[in-house]
PDB file of N, CA and C and ligand atoms in Angstrom:
ATOM      1  N   MET F   1      27.031  28.275   3.932  1.00 54.00           N
ATOM      2  CA  MET F   1      25.593  28.189   3.634  1.00 54.00           C
ATOM      3  C   MET F   1      25.207  29.290   2.644  1.00 54.00           C
ATOM      4  N   PRO F   2      24.648  28.914   1.465  1.00 64.00           N
ATOM      5  CA  PRO F   2      24.254  29.957   0.504  1.00 64.00           C
ATOM      6  C   PRO F   2      23.176  30.863   1.094  1.00 64.00           C
ATOM      7  N   ALA F   3      23.154  32.107   0.630  1.00 74.00           N
ATOM      8  CA  ALA F   3      22.202  33.087   1.167  1.00 74.00           C
ATOM      9  C   ALA F   3      20.769  32.600   1.049  1.00 74.00           C
ATOM     10  N   SER F   4      20.443  31.945  -0.086  1.00 86.00           N
ATOM     11  CA  SER F   4      19.054  31.517  -0.274  1.00 86.00           C
ATOM     12  C   SER F   4      18.672  30.455   0.753  1.00 86.00           C
ATOM     13  N   LEU F   5      19.624  29.611   1.139  1.00 92.00           N
ATOM     14  CA  LEU F   5      19.350  28.574   2.142  1.00 92.00           C
ATOM     15  C   LEU F   5      18.977  29.226   3.478  1.00 92.00           C
ATOM     16  N   ASP F   6      19.718  30.282   3.802  1.00 92.00           N
ATOM     17  CA  ASP F   6      19.438  31.052   5.011  1.00 92.00           C
ATOM     18  C   ASP F   6      18.007  31.594   5.008  1.00 92.00           C
ATOM     19  N   ILE F   7      17.605  32.099   3.828  1.00 93.00           N
ATOM     20  CA  ILE F   7      16.254  32.659   3.698  1.00 93.00           C
ATOM     21  C   ILE F   7      15.207  31.559   3.888  1.00 93.00           C
ATOM     22  N   HIS F   8      15.435  30.404   3.255  1.00 95.00           N
ATOM     23  CA  HIS F   8      14.477  29.306   3.393  1.00 95.00           C
ATOM     24  C   HIS F   8      14.415  28.835   4.839  1.00 95.00           C
ATOM     25  N   LYS F   9      15.577  28.801   5.500  1.00 96.00           N
ATOM     26  CA  LYS F   9      15.609  28.339   6.891  1.00 96.00           C
ATOM     27  C   LYS F   9      14.817  29.307   7.778  1.00 96.00           C
ATOM     28  N   SER F  10      14.997  30.619   7.590  1.00 96.00           N
ATOM     29  CA  SER F  10      14.238  31.597   8.379  1.00 96.00           C
ATOM     30  C   SER F  10      12.747  31.444   8.125  1.00 96.00           C
ATOM     31  N   ALA F  11      12.379  31.215   6.849  1.00 95.00           N
ATOM     32  CA  ALA F  11      10.960  31.051   6.518  1.00 95.00           C
ATOM     33  C   ALA F  11      10.393  29.823   7.222  1.00 95.00           C
ATOM     34  N   LEU F  12      11.179  28.738   7.231  1.00 97.00           N
ATOM     35  CA  LEU F  12      10.734  27.499   7.876  1.00 97.00           C
ATOM     36  C   LEU F  12      10.576  27.699   9.382  1.00 97.00           C
ATOM     37  N   LEU F  13      11.548  28.376   9.990  1.00 97.00           N
ATOM     38  CA  LEU F  13      11.488  28.596  11.442  1.00 97.00           C
ATOM     39  C   LEU F  13      10.312  29.502  11.814  1.00 97.00           C
ATOM     40  N   ALA F  14      10.070  30.531  10.999  1.00 97.00           N
ATOM     41  CA  ALA F  14       8.957  31.448  11.272  1.00 97.00           C
ATOM     42  C   ALA F  14       7.625  30.705  11.163  1.00 97.00           C
ATOM     43  N   ARG F  15       7.510  29.869  10.125  1.00 95.00           N
ATOM     44  CA  ARG F  15       6.277  29.105   9.915  1.00 95.00           C
ATOM     45  C   ARG F  15       6.091  28.088  11.046  1.00 95.00           C
ATOM     46  N   GLN F  16       7.188  27.493  11.484  1.00 97.00           N
ATOM     47  CA  GLN F  16       7.133  26.510  12.570  1.00 97.00           C
ATOM     48  C   GLN F  16       6.604  27.161  13.851  1.00 97.00           C
ATOM     49  N   THR F  17       7.132  28.349  14.182  1.00 97.00           N
ATOM     50  CA  THR F  17       6.692  29.079  15.372  1.00 97.00           C
ATOM     51  C   THR F  17       5.209  29.414  15.274  1.00 97.00           C
ATOM     52  N   GLU F  18       4.800  29.866  14.091  1.00 95.00           N
ATOM     53  CA  GLU F  18       3.405  30.247  13.869  1.00 95.00           C
ATOM     54  C   GLU F  18       2.467  29.038  14.045  1.00 95.00           C
ATOM     55  N   LEU F  19       2.878  27.889  13.460  1.00 94.00           N
ATOM     56  CA  LEU F  19       2.046  26.685  13.534  1.00 94.00           C
ATOM     57  C   LEU F  19       1.939  26.178  14.970  1.00 94.00           C
ATOM     58  N   ILE F  20       3.050  26.189  15.696  1.00 95.00           N
ATOM     59  CA  ILE F  20       3.027  25.714  17.085  1.00 95.00           C
ATOM     60  C   ILE F  20       2.098  26.602  17.904  1.00 95.00           C
ATOM     61  N   ALA F  21       2.194  27.932  17.725  1.00 94.00           N
ATOM     62  CA  ALA F  21       1.333  28.856  18.464  1.00 94.00           C
ATOM     63  C   ALA F  21      -0.124  28.578  18.138  1.00 94.00           C
ATOM     64  N   ARG F  22      -0.408  28.296  16.847  1.00 91.00           N
ATOM     65  CA  ARG F  22      -1.792  28.062  16.448  1.00 91.00           C
ATOM     66  C   ARG F  22      -2.309  26.749  17.039  1.00 91.00           C
ATOM     67  N   LEU F  23      -1.461  25.714  17.030  1.00 91.00           N
ATOM     68  CA  LEU F  23      -1.888  24.409  17.560  1.00 91.00           C
ATOM     69  C   LEU F  23      -2.127  24.487  19.063  1.00 91.00           C
ATOM     70  N   VAL F  24      -1.295  25.241  19.766  1.00 91.00           N
ATOM     71  CA  VAL F  24      -1.476  25.404  21.216  1.00 91.00           C
ATOM     72  C   VAL F  24      -2.800  26.123  21.471  1.00 91.00           C
ATOM     73  N   ALA F  25      -3.085  27.176  20.699  1.00 89.00           N
ATOM     74  CA  ALA F  25      -4.337  27.923  20.847  1.00 89.00           C
ATOM     75  C   ALA F  25      -5.532  27.022  20.556  1.00 89.00           C
ATOM     76  N   LEU F  26      -5.403  26.157  19.520  1.00 86.00           N
ATOM     77  CA  LEU F  26      -6.478  25.221  19.173  1.00 86.00           C
ATOM     78  C   LEU F  26      -6.759  24.275  20.320  1.00 86.00           C
ATOM     79  N   GLU F  27      -5.709  23.757  20.939  1.00 84.00           N
ATOM     80  CA  GLU F  27      -5.900  22.807  22.030  1.00 84.00           C
ATOM     81  C   GLU F  27      -6.609  23.462  23.198  1.00 84.00           C
ATOM     82  N   HIS F  28      -6.288  24.722  23.454  1.00 85.00           N
ATOM     83  CA  HIS F  28      -6.971  25.426  24.539  1.00 85.00           C
ATOM     84  C   HIS F  28      -8.457  25.546  24.230  1.00 85.00           C
ATOM     85  N   ARG F  29      -8.769  25.806  22.957  1.00 80.00           N
ATOM     86  CA  ARG F  29     -10.183  25.950  22.598  1.00 80.00           C
ATOM     87  C   ARG F  29     -10.911  24.626  22.696  1.00 80.00           C
ATOM     88  N   LEU F  30     -10.250  23.531  22.286  1.00 73.00           N
ATOM     89  CA  LEU F  30     -10.889  22.210  22.334  1.00 73.00           C
ATOM     90  C   LEU F  30     -11.098  21.759  23.780  1.00 73.00           C
ATOM     91  N   ASP F  31     -10.219  22.197  24.674  1.00 76.00           N
ATOM     92  CA  ASP F  31     -10.332  21.813  26.083  1.00 76.00           C
ATOM     93  C   ASP F  31     -11.288  22.709  26.857  1.00 76.00           C
ATOM     94  N   ALA F  32     -11.714  23.805  26.244  1.00 73.00           N
ATOM     95  CA  ALA F  32     -12.564  24.758  26.959  1.00 73.00           C
ATOM     96  C   ALA F  32     -13.869  24.092  27.389  1.00 73.00           C
ATOM     97  N   PRO F  33     -14.382  24.449  28.556  1.00 70.00           N
ATOM     98  CA  PRO F  33     -15.626  23.826  29.024  1.00 70.00           C
ATOM     99  C   PRO F  33     -16.784  24.102  28.072  1.00 70.00           C
ATOM    100  N   GLN F  34     -17.644  23.083  27.858  1.00 62.00           N
ATOM    101  CA  GLN F  34     -18.771  23.217  26.928  1.00 62.00           C
ATOM    102  C   GLN F  34     -19.871  24.064  27.561  1.00 62.00           C
ATOM    103  N   THR F  35     -20.551  24.800  26.708  1.00 62.00           N
ATOM    104  CA  THR F  35     -21.702  25.554  27.185  1.00 62.00           C
ATOM    105  C   THR F  35     -22.850  24.582  27.445  1.00 62.00           C
ATOM    106  N   PRO F  36     -23.676  24.789  28.498  1.00 63.00           N
ATOM    107  CA  PRO F  36     -24.754  23.838  28.830  1.00 63.00           C
ATOM    108  C   PRO F  36     -25.950  23.904  27.885  1.00 63.00           C
ATOM    109  N   ASP F  37     -26.025  24.917  27.033  1.00 67.00           N
ATOM    110  CA  ASP F  37     -27.155  25.053  26.117  1.00 67.00           C
ATOM    111  C   ASP F  37     -27.049  24.023  24.986  1.00 67.00           C
ATOM    112  N   TRP F  38     -28.121  23.202  24.773  1.00 65.00           N
ATOM    113  CA  TRP F  38     -28.027  22.093  23.811  1.00 65.00           C
ATOM    114  C   TRP F  38     -27.800  22.556  22.375  1.00 65.00           C
ATOM    115  N   ASP F  39     -28.477  23.638  21.968  1.00 68.00           N
ATOM    116  CA  ASP F  39     -28.284  24.144  20.608  1.00 68.00           C
ATOM    117  C   ASP F  39     -26.836  24.567  20.395  1.00 68.00           C
ATOM    118  N   ASP F  40     -26.325  25.263  21.386  1.00 69.00           N
ATOM    119  CA  ASP F  40     -24.939  25.708  21.299  1.00 69.00           C
ATOM    120  C   ASP F  40     -23.989  24.518  21.290  1.00 69.00           C
ATOM    121  N   LEU F  41     -24.376  23.477  22.019  1.00 66.00           N
ATOM    122  CA  LEU F  41     -23.527  22.282  22.093  1.00 66.00           C
ATOM    123  C   LEU F  41     -23.334  21.660  20.714  1.00 66.00           C
ATOM    124  N   ALA F  42     -24.434  21.572  19.946  1.00 71.00           N
ATOM    125  CA  ALA F  42     -24.333  20.982  18.608  1.00 71.00           C
ATOM    126  C   ALA F  42     -23.394  21.804  17.740  1.00 71.00           C
ATOM    127  N   ILE F  43     -23.530  23.120  17.837  1.00 70.00           N
ATOM    128  CA  ILE F  43     -22.663  24.002  17.048  1.00 70.00           C
ATOM    129  C   ILE F  43     -21.220  23.874  17.523  1.00 70.00           C
ATOM    130  N   ALA F  44     -21.063  23.815  18.839  1.00 74.00           N
ATOM    131  CA  ALA F  44     -19.714  23.707  19.401  1.00 74.00           C
ATOM    132  C   ALA F  44     -19.048  22.423  18.920  1.00 74.00           C
ATOM    133  N   ARG F  45     -19.864  21.329  18.817  1.00 76.00           N
ATOM    134  CA  ARG F  45     -19.288  20.058  18.382  1.00 76.00           C
ATOM    135  C   ARG F  45     -18.833  20.140  16.928  1.00 76.00           C
ATOM    136  N   GLU F  46     -19.638  20.805  16.083  1.00 77.00           N
ATOM    137  CA  GLU F  46     -19.219  20.988  14.689  1.00 77.00           C
ATOM    138  C   GLU F  46     -17.948  21.821  14.610  1.00 77.00           C
ATOM    139  N   ASP F  47     -17.902  22.857  15.436  1.00 79.00           N
ATOM    140  CA  ASP F  47     -16.710  23.705  15.499  1.00 79.00           C
ATOM    141  C   ASP F  47     -15.482  22.888  15.862  1.00 79.00           C
ATOM    142  N   ASP F  48     -15.682  21.975  16.839  1.00 82.00           N
ATOM    143  CA  ASP F  48     -14.567  21.139  17.281  1.00 82.00           C
ATOM    144  C   ASP F  48     -14.026  20.295  16.135  1.00 82.00           C
ATOM    145  N   GLU F  49     -14.962  19.781  15.290  1.00 83.00           N
ATOM    146  CA  GLU F  49     -14.500  18.949  14.174  1.00 83.00           C
ATOM    147  C   GLU F  49     -13.678  19.776  13.196  1.00 83.00           C
ATOM    148  N   VAL F  50     -14.114  21.004  12.954  1.00 81.00           N
ATOM    149  CA  VAL F  50     -13.362  21.896  12.072  1.00 81.00           C
ATOM    150  C   VAL F  50     -11.994  22.177  12.693  1.00 81.00           C
ATOM    151  N   LEU F  51     -12.015  22.459  14.000  1.00 80.00           N
ATOM    152  CA  LEU F  51     -10.763  22.766  14.696  1.00 80.00           C
ATOM    153  C   LEU F  51      -9.816  21.576  14.644  1.00 80.00           C
ATOM    154  N   GLU F  52     -10.378  20.358  14.817  1.00 83.00           N
ATOM    155  CA  GLU F  52      -9.513  19.178  14.794  1.00 83.00           C
ATOM    156  C   GLU F  52      -8.922  18.960  13.413  1.00 83.00           C
ATOM    157  N   ALA F  53      -9.705  19.209  12.366  1.00 85.00           N
ATOM    158  CA  ALA F  53      -9.186  19.077  11.006  1.00 85.00           C
ATOM    159  C   ALA F  53      -8.063  20.090  10.772  1.00 85.00           C
ATOM    160  N   THR F  54      -8.281  21.316  11.240  1.00 82.00           N
ATOM    161  CA  THR F  54      -7.246  22.350  11.120  1.00 82.00           C
ATOM    162  C   THR F  54      -5.997  21.918  11.868  1.00 82.00           C
ATOM    163  N   GLY F  55      -6.213  21.356  13.061  1.00 86.00           N
ATOM    164  CA  GLY F  55      -5.087  20.898  13.873  1.00 86.00           C
ATOM    165  C   GLY F  55      -4.302  19.811  13.179  1.00 86.00           C
ATOM    166  N   LEU F  56      -5.018  18.870  12.530  1.00 87.00           N
ATOM    167  CA  LEU F  56      -4.342  17.761  11.852  1.00 87.00           C
ATOM    168  C   LEU F  56      -3.509  18.251  10.683  1.00 87.00           C
ATOM    169  N   SER F  57      -4.057  19.172   9.877  1.00 89.00           N
ATOM    170  CA  SER F  57      -3.277  19.657   8.736  1.00 89.00           C
ATOM    171  C   SER F  57      -2.089  20.478   9.241  1.00 89.00           C
ATOM    172  N   GLY F  58      -2.281  21.184  10.354  1.00 91.00           N
ATOM    173  CA  GLY F  58      -1.174  21.930  10.953  1.00 91.00           C
ATOM    174  C   GLY F  58      -0.058  21.011  11.427  1.00 91.00           C
ATOM    175  N   GLN F  59      -0.466  19.877  12.057  1.00 93.00           N
ATOM    176  CA  GLN F  59       0.541  18.927  12.539  1.00 93.00           C
ATOM    177  C   GLN F  59       1.283  18.287  11.382  1.00 93.00           C
ATOM    178  N   HIS F  60       0.555  18.028  10.289  1.00 93.00           N
ATOM    179  CA  HIS F  60       1.162  17.440   9.097  1.00 93.00           C
ATOM    180  C   HIS F  60       2.210  18.404   8.523  1.00 93.00           C
ATOM    181  N   GLU F  61       1.834  19.693   8.425  1.00 94.00           N
ATOM    182  CA  GLU F  61       2.771  20.679   7.894  1.00 94.00           C
ATOM    183  C   GLU F  61       3.979  20.830   8.812  1.00 94.00           C
ATOM    184  N   LEU F  62       3.702  20.772  10.124  1.00 95.00           N
ATOM    185  CA  LEU F  62       4.779  20.900  11.111  1.00 95.00           C
ATOM    186  C   LEU F  62       5.814  19.780  10.941  1.00 95.00           C
ATOM    187  N   ARG F  63       5.318  18.558  10.693  1.00 96.00           N
ATOM    188  CA  ARG F  63       6.243  17.432  10.497  1.00 96.00           C
ATOM    189  C   ARG F  63       7.077  17.638   9.239  1.00 96.00           C
ATOM    190  N   GLN F  64       6.445  18.193   8.185  1.00 96.00           N
ATOM    191  CA  GLN F  64       7.192  18.442   6.944  1.00 96.00           C
ATOM    192  C   GLN F  64       8.266  19.509   7.170  1.00 96.00           C
ATOM    193  N   ILE F  65       7.916  20.521   7.988  1.00 97.00           N
ATOM    194  CA  ILE F  65       8.878  21.586   8.291  1.00 97.00           C
ATOM    195  C   ILE F  65      10.046  21.028   9.092  1.00 97.00           C
ATOM    196  N   GLU F  66       9.735  20.172  10.095  1.00 97.00           N
ATOM    197  CA  GLU F  66      10.806  19.567  10.892  1.00 97.00           C
ATOM    198  C   GLU F  66      11.732  18.733  10.010  1.00 97.00           C
ATOM    199  N   ALA F  67      11.146  17.981   9.060  1.00 97.00           N
ATOM    200  CA  ALA F  67      11.947  17.163   8.148  1.00 97.00           C
ATOM    201  C   ALA F  67      12.836  18.056   7.278  1.00 97.00           C
ATOM    202  N   ALA F  68      12.279  19.202   6.831  1.00 97.00           N
ATOM    203  CA  ALA F  68      13.052  20.120   5.984  1.00 97.00           C
ATOM    204  C   ALA F  68      14.217  20.708   6.775  1.00 97.00           C
ATOM    205  N   LEU F  69      13.972  21.044   8.056  1.00 97.00           N
ATOM    206  CA  LEU F  69      15.046  21.608   8.885  1.00 97.00           C
ATOM    207  C   LEU F  69      16.143  20.564   9.099  1.00 97.00           C
ATOM    208  N   GLU F  70      15.749  19.294   9.205  1.00 97.00           N
ATOM    209  CA  GLU F  70      16.747  18.222   9.331  1.00 97.00           C
ATOM    210  C   GLU F  70      17.566  18.107   8.062  1.00 97.00           C
ATOM    211  N   ARG F  71      16.892  18.270   6.908  1.00 96.00           N
ATOM    212  CA  ARG F  71      17.630  18.191   5.633  1.00 96.00           C
ATOM    213  C   ARG F  71      18.634  19.335   5.537  1.00 96.00           C
ATOM    214  N   ILE F  72      18.279  20.503   6.082  1.00 96.00           N
ATOM    215  CA  ILE F  72      19.233  21.625   6.092  1.00 96.00           C
ATOM    216  C   ILE F  72      20.454  21.229   6.905  1.00 96.00           C
ATOM    217  N   ASP F  73      20.215  20.641   8.090  1.00 95.00           N
ATOM    218  CA  ASP F  73      21.319  20.210   8.953  1.00 95.00           C
ATOM    219  C   ASP F  73      22.195  19.161   8.270  1.00 95.00           C
ATOM    220  N   HIS F  74      21.574  18.288   7.482  1.00 95.00           N
ATOM    221  CA  HIS F  74      22.320  17.205   6.837  1.00 95.00           C
ATOM    222  C   HIS F  74      22.869  17.602   5.470  1.00 95.00           C
ATOM    223  N   GLY F  75      22.584  18.844   5.050  1.00 94.00           N
ATOM    224  CA  GLY F  75      23.110  19.316   3.769  1.00 94.00           C
ATOM    225  C   GLY F  75      22.396  18.742   2.562  1.00 94.00           C
ATOM    226  N   THR F  76      21.196  18.193   2.766  1.00 95.00           N
ATOM    227  CA  THR F  76      20.469  17.625   1.629  1.00 95.00           C
ATOM    228  C   THR F  76      19.248  18.467   1.265  1.00 95.00           C
ATOM    229  N   TYR F  77      19.112  19.636   1.896  1.00 96.00           N
ATOM    230  CA  TYR F  77      17.962  20.493   1.615  1.00 96.00           C
ATOM    231  C   TYR F  77      18.051  21.037   0.193  1.00 96.00           C
ATOM    232  N   GLY F  78      16.903  21.079  -0.493  1.00 95.00           N
ATOM    233  CA  GLY F  78      16.876  21.624  -1.846  1.00 95.00           C
ATOM    234  C   GLY F  78      17.214  20.595  -2.895  1.00 95.00           C
ATOM    235  N   ILE F  79      17.439  19.342  -2.454  1.00 96.00           N
ATOM    236  CA  ILE F  79      17.693  18.257  -3.397  1.00 96.00           C
ATOM    237  C   ILE F  79      16.460  17.357  -3.392  1.00 96.00           C
ATOM    238  N   CYS F  80      15.935  17.065  -4.566  1.00 97.00           N
ATOM    239  CA  CYS F  80      14.718  16.267  -4.656  1.00 97.00           C
ATOM    240  C   CYS F  80      14.933  14.886  -4.045  1.00 97.00           C
ATOM    241  N   ALA F  81      14.009  14.488  -3.136  1.00 95.00           N
ATOM    242  CA  ALA F  81      14.126  13.200  -2.466  1.00 95.00           C
ATOM    243  C   ALA F  81      13.836  12.046  -3.414  1.00 95.00           C
ATOM    244  N   ARG F  82      13.202  12.337  -4.550  1.00 97.00           N
ATOM    245  CA  ARG F  82      12.830  11.262  -5.469  1.00 97.00           C
ATOM    246  C   ARG F  82      13.836  11.085  -6.590  1.00 97.00           C
ATOM    247  N   CYS F  83      14.234  12.203  -7.251  1.00 98.00           N
ATOM    248  CA  CYS F  83      15.103  12.050  -8.425  1.00 98.00           C
ATOM    249  C   CYS F  83      16.500  12.630  -8.216  1.00 98.00           C
ATOM    250  N   GLY F  84      16.715  13.332  -7.111  1.00 97.00           N
ATOM    251  CA  GLY F  84      18.052  13.845  -6.820  1.00 97.00           C
ATOM    252  C   GLY F  84      18.401  15.147  -7.513  1.00 97.00           C
ATOM    253  N   ALA F  85      17.465  15.710  -8.287  1.00 97.00           N
ATOM    254  CA  ALA F  85      17.713  16.987  -8.962  1.00 97.00           C
ATOM    255  C   ALA F  85      17.587  18.132  -7.954  1.00 97.00           C
ATOM    256  N   ALA F  86      18.184  19.270  -8.282  1.00 96.00           N
ATOM    257  CA  ALA F  86      18.050  20.441  -7.428  1.00 96.00           C
ATOM    258  C   ALA F  86      16.634  20.995  -7.554  1.00 96.00           C
ATOM    259  N   ILE F  87      16.054  21.365  -6.408  1.00 96.00           N
ATOM    260  CA  ILE F  87      14.720  21.973  -6.420  1.00 96.00           C
ATOM    261  C   ILE F  87      14.908  23.474  -6.629  1.00 96.00           C
ATOM    262  N   GLY F  88      14.178  24.053  -7.583  1.00 93.00           N
ATOM    263  CA  GLY F  88      14.341  25.470  -7.912  1.00 93.00           C
ATOM    264  C   GLY F  88      14.036  26.378  -6.732  1.00 93.00           C
ATOM    265  N   ASP F  89      14.748  27.513  -6.686  1.00 92.00           N
ATOM    266  CA  ASP F  89      14.538  28.477  -5.604  1.00 92.00           C
ATOM    267  C   ASP F  89      13.114  29.031  -5.598  1.00 92.00           C
ATOM    268  N   ASP F  90      12.532  29.189  -6.812  1.00 93.00           N
ATOM    269  CA  ASP F  90      11.171  29.739  -6.846  1.00 93.00           C
ATOM    270  C   ASP F  90      10.196  28.766  -6.192  1.00 93.00           C
ATOM    271  N   ARG F  91      10.423  27.459  -6.398  1.00 95.00           N
ATOM    272  CA  ARG F  91       9.570  26.452  -5.763  1.00 95.00           C
ATOM    273  C   ARG F  91       9.802  26.452  -4.247  1.00 95.00           C
ATOM    274  N   LEU F  92      11.056  26.567  -3.832  1.00 95.00           N
ATOM    275  CA  LEU F  92      11.364  26.569  -2.388  1.00 95.00           C
ATOM    276  C   LEU F  92      10.828  27.837  -1.720  1.00 95.00           C
ATOM    277  N   ASN F  93      10.798  28.941  -2.463  1.00 93.00           N
ATOM    278  CA  ASN F  93      10.226  30.167  -1.894  1.00 93.00           C
ATOM    279  C   ASN F  93       8.737  29.984  -1.613  1.00 93.00           C
ATOM    280  N   ALA F  94       8.061  29.275  -2.526  1.00 93.00           N
ATOM    281  CA  ALA F  94       6.623  29.073  -2.363  1.00 93.00           C
ATOM    282  C   ALA F  94       6.330  27.973  -1.347  1.00 93.00           C
ATOM    283  N   LEU F  95       7.134  26.901  -1.368  1.00 94.00           N
ATOM    284  CA  LEU F  95       6.921  25.730  -0.508  1.00 94.00           C
ATOM    285  C   LEU F  95       8.247  25.338   0.140  1.00 94.00           C
ATOM    286  N   PRO F  96       8.693  26.092   1.147  1.00 95.00           N
ATOM    287  CA  PRO F  96      10.046  25.837   1.687  1.00 95.00           C
ATOM    288  C   PRO F  96      10.237  24.443   2.280  1.00 95.00           C
ATOM    289  N   TYR F  97       9.134  23.733   2.595  1.00 96.00           N
ATOM    290  CA  TYR F  97       9.289  22.404   3.211  1.00 96.00           C
ATOM    291  C   TYR F  97       9.160  21.269   2.212  1.00 96.00           C
ATOM    292  N   THR F  98       9.009  21.585   0.911  1.00 96.00           N
ATOM    293  CA  THR F  98       8.772  20.507  -0.057  1.00 96.00           C
ATOM    294  C   THR F  98      10.004  19.596  -0.187  1.00 96.00           C
ATOM    295  N   PRO F  99       9.797  18.257  -0.174  1.00 95.00           N
ATOM    296  CA  PRO F  99      10.942  17.342  -0.329  1.00 95.00           C
ATOM    297  C   PRO F  99      11.196  16.959  -1.786  1.00 95.00           C
ATOM    298  N   VAL F 100      10.315  17.358  -2.711  1.00 96.00           N
ATOM    299  CA  VAL F 100      10.484  16.928  -4.103  1.00 96.00           C
ATOM    300  C   VAL F 100      10.439  18.105  -5.075  1.00 96.00           C
ATOM    301  N   CYS F 101      11.050  17.897  -6.247  1.00 97.00           N
ATOM    302  CA  CYS F 101      11.082  18.939  -7.256  1.00 97.00           C
ATOM    303  C   CYS F 101       9.724  19.048  -7.950  1.00 97.00           C
ATOM    304  N   ARG F 102       9.574  20.076  -8.775  1.00 95.00           N
ATOM    305  CA  ARG F 102       8.298  20.334  -9.443  1.00 95.00           C
ATOM    306  C   ARG F 102       7.901  19.145 -10.334  1.00 95.00           C
ATOM    307  N   THR F 103       8.879  18.573 -11.047  1.00 96.00           N
ATOM    308  CA  THR F 103       8.579  17.464 -11.952  1.00 96.00           C
ATOM    309  C   THR F 103       8.037  16.264 -11.169  1.00 96.00           C
ATOM    310  N   CYS F 104       8.667  15.947 -10.042  1.00 97.00           N
ATOM    311  CA  CYS F 104       8.247  14.772  -9.268  1.00 97.00           C
ATOM    312  C   CYS F 104       6.936  15.039  -8.527  1.00 97.00           C
ATOM    313  N   ALA F 105       6.614  16.310  -8.278  1.00 94.00           N
ATOM    314  CA  ALA F 105       5.397  16.628  -7.543  1.00 94.00           C
ATOM    315  C   ALA F 105       4.164  16.534  -8.429  1.00 94.00           C
ATOM    316  N   THR F 106       4.367  16.567  -9.733  1.00 90.00           N
ATOM    317  CA  THR F 106       3.196  16.538 -10.627  1.00 90.00           C
ATOM    318  C   THR F 106       2.974  15.178 -11.252  1.00 90.00           C
TER     319      THR F 106
HETATM  320 ZN1   ZN M 201      12.501  15.183  -8.577  1.00 59.75          ZN
END
């Protein structure tokens, strides 16, 4: 395994742990009992929508990270899923879970 692959894998695992912790914390907040005050309830409901949107984007990123970790296991990580070219290390450093190269992403 090349050294850079190791670095990307650690970054993916660290991000995965962080996202799971955040999603678990979000679920606890969404399940928390509502305050009986009506004004607060309206605000709490808006908060919930924001929290749910955050949760959805987190779950989406989590799925991309899981897919990237599978590609590492299968030896296809860092290869563009669309054109088969190698994805640059600078792009993988910025977006370790990306399945496509810079050209295909634009
Ligand atoms: Zn490509």
